[in-house]
Amino acid sequence: MIGVRIKELRLRKKLTLDELAQKAFVSKAYLSVLETQKESDPPISVINKLAQALDIKMEELLEESKQPEMGAEEFLRIRRLLQQRKGGRL
């Protein structure tokens, strides 16, 4: 999902939403919509602007996020471990 990737790269570059929006010549509101995945198919022109603003190739922006998603089973396993450590309370 491109929104997750944009946010991941923005945070890695230590940019605020406002800073990236200004560098990419897009509105802060639109960038927020992209990052929260309310818009999942931005025009190629926007992808290009964001890639340039992040100082990366467009291909890098379109790659899958490097952060794996956690499935429900893994989440429940971690929750159980945390409960055990806290004596049954979370």
mmCIF file of C-alpha atoms in Angstrom:
data_model
loop_
_atom_site.group_PDB
_atom_site.id
_atom_site.type_symbol
_atom_site.label_atom_id
_atom_site.label_comp_id
_atom_site.label_asym_id
_atom_site.label_seq_id
_atom_site.Cartn_x
_atom_site.Cartn_y
_atom_site.Cartn_z
ATOM 1 C CA MET A 1 0.000 0.000 0.000
ATOM 2 C CA ILE A 2 1.509 3.220 -1.147
ATOM 3 C CA GLY A 3 0.245 5.271 1.796
ATOM 4 C CA VAL A 4 2.086 3.095 4.293
ATOM 5 C CA ARG A 5 5.215 3.308 2.166
ATOM 6 C CA ILE A 6 5.013 7.113 1.903
ATOM 7 C CA LYS A 7 4.686 7.460 5.662
ATOM 8 C CA GLU A 8 7.466 4.952 6.316
ATOM 9 C CA LEU A 9 9.866 6.827 4.036
ATOM 10 C CA ARG A 10 8.800 10.252 5.322
ATOM 11 C CA LEU A 11 9.464 9.213 8.918
ATOM 12 C CA ARG A 12 12.772 7.608 7.982
ATOM 13 C CA LYS A 13 13.825 10.935 6.435
ATOM 14 C CA LYS A 14 12.606 12.723 9.598
ATOM 15 C CA LEU A 15 10.163 14.911 7.673
ATOM 16 C CA THR A 16 6.865 16.201 8.985
ATOM 17 C CA LEU A 17 3.720 15.955 6.895
ATOM 18 C CA ASP A 18 3.948 19.676 6.248
ATOM 19 C CA GLU A 19 7.595 19.533 5.188
ATOM 20 C CA LEU A 20 7.042 16.704 2.713
ATOM 21 C CA ALA A 21 3.901 18.339 1.350
ATOM 22 C CA GLN A 22 5.817 21.564 0.702
ATOM 23 C CA LYS A 23 8.750 19.757 -0.917
ATOM 24 C CA ALA A 24 6.407 17.721 -3.146
ATOM 25 C CA PHE A 25 4.110 20.649 -3.989
ATOM 26 C CA VAL A 26 1.005 18.838 -2.722
ATOM 27 C CA SER A 27 -1.323 19.892 0.052
ATOM 28 C CA LYS A 28 -0.767 18.648 3.579
ATOM 29 C CA ALA A 29 -4.399 17.466 3.632
ATOM 30 C CA TYR A 30 -3.935 15.392 0.466
ATOM 31 C CA LEU A 31 -0.719 13.860 1.782
ATOM 32 C CA SER A 32 -2.520 12.937 4.999
ATOM 33 C CA VAL A 33 -5.292 11.293 2.971
ATOM 34 C CA LEU A 34 -2.676 9.285 1.061
ATOM 35 C CA GLU A 35 -0.889 8.175 4.228
ATOM 36 C CA THR A 36 -4.098 7.104 5.936
ATOM 37 C CA GLN A 37 -5.026 5.108 2.832
ATOM 38 C CA LYS A 38 -8.242 6.969 2.105
ATOM 39 C CA GLU A 39 -6.778 7.492 -1.365
ATOM 40 C CA SER A 40 -4.913 4.449 -2.603
ATOM 41 C CA ASP A 41 -4.319 5.278 -6.251
ATOM 42 C CA PRO A 42 -2.599 8.660 -6.600
ATOM 43 C CA PRO A 43 -1.750 9.914 -10.090
ATOM 44 C CA ILE A 44 1.709 9.078 -11.388
ATOM 45 C CA SER A 45 2.537 12.797 -11.335
ATOM 46 C CA VAL A 46 1.989 12.864 -7.551
ATOM 47 C CA ILE A 47 4.041 9.698 -7.078
ATOM 48 C CA ASN A 48 6.842 11.319 -9.066
ATOM 49 C CA LYS A 49 6.699 14.529 -6.992
ATOM 50 C CA LEU A 50 6.786 12.557 -3.743
ATOM 51 C CA ALA A 51 9.700 10.427 -4.932
ATOM 52 C CA GLN A 52 11.653 13.544 -5.878
ATOM 53 C CA ALA A 53 10.842 15.196 -2.545
ATOM 54 C CA LEU A 54 12.002 12.072 -0.700
ATOM 55 C CA ASP A 55 15.120 11.919 -2.900
ATOM 56 C CA ILE A 56 14.384 8.381 -4.072
ATOM 57 C CA LYS A 57 13.475 6.657 -7.334
ATOM 58 C CA MET A 58 9.804 6.186 -8.091
ATOM 59 C CA GLU A 59 10.365 2.426 -8.055
ATOM 60 C CA GLU A 60 11.458 2.622 -4.418
ATOM 61 C CA LEU A 61 8.270 4.427 -3.508
ATOM 62 C CA LEU A 62 6.187 1.797 -5.273
ATOM 63 C CA GLU A 63 7.933 -1.137 -3.541
ATOM 64 C CA GLU A 64 6.128 -2.986 -0.798
ATOM 65 C CA SER A 65 6.722 -1.775 2.732
ATOM 66 C CA LYS A 66 9.652 -3.450 4.436
ATOM 67 C CA GLN A 67 7.693 -3.669 7.666
ATOM 68 C CA PRO A 68 5.786 -6.939 7.837
ATOM 69 C CA GLU A 69 2.147 -6.819 8.819
ATOM 70 C CA MET A 70 1.187 -8.648 11.972
ATOM 71 C CA GLY A 71 -1.538 -11.233 11.644
ATOM 72 C CA ALA A 72 -4.236 -11.827 14.244
ATOM 73 C CA GLU A 73 -2.586 -15.038 15.436
ATOM 74 C CA GLU A 74 0.744 -13.293 16.068
ATOM 75 C CA PHE A 75 -1.018 -10.404 17.810
ATOM 76 C CA LEU A 76 -2.855 -12.782 20.157
ATOM 77 C CA ARG A 77 0.362 -14.686 20.910
ATOM 78 C CA ILE A 78 2.145 -11.454 21.862
ATOM 79 C CA ARG A 79 -0.828 -10.327 23.925
ATOM 80 C CA ARG A 80 -0.819 -13.603 25.883
ATOM 81 C CA LEU A 81 2.906 -13.234 26.571
ATOM 82 C CA LEU A 82 2.402 -9.682 27.810
ATOM 83 C CA GLN A 83 -0.470 -10.776 30.039
ATOM 84 C CA GLN A 84 1.712 -13.483 31.546
ATOM 85 C CA ARG A 85 4.425 -10.934 32.312
ATOM 86 C CA LYS A 86 1.962 -8.519 33.919
ATOM 87 C CA GLY A 87 0.266 -11.201 35.989
ATOM 88 C CA GLY A 88 -2.808 -11.474 33.777
ATOM 89 C CA ARG A 89 -3.505 -7.740 33.474
ATOM 90 C CA LEU A 90 -3.013 -5.585 30.425
#
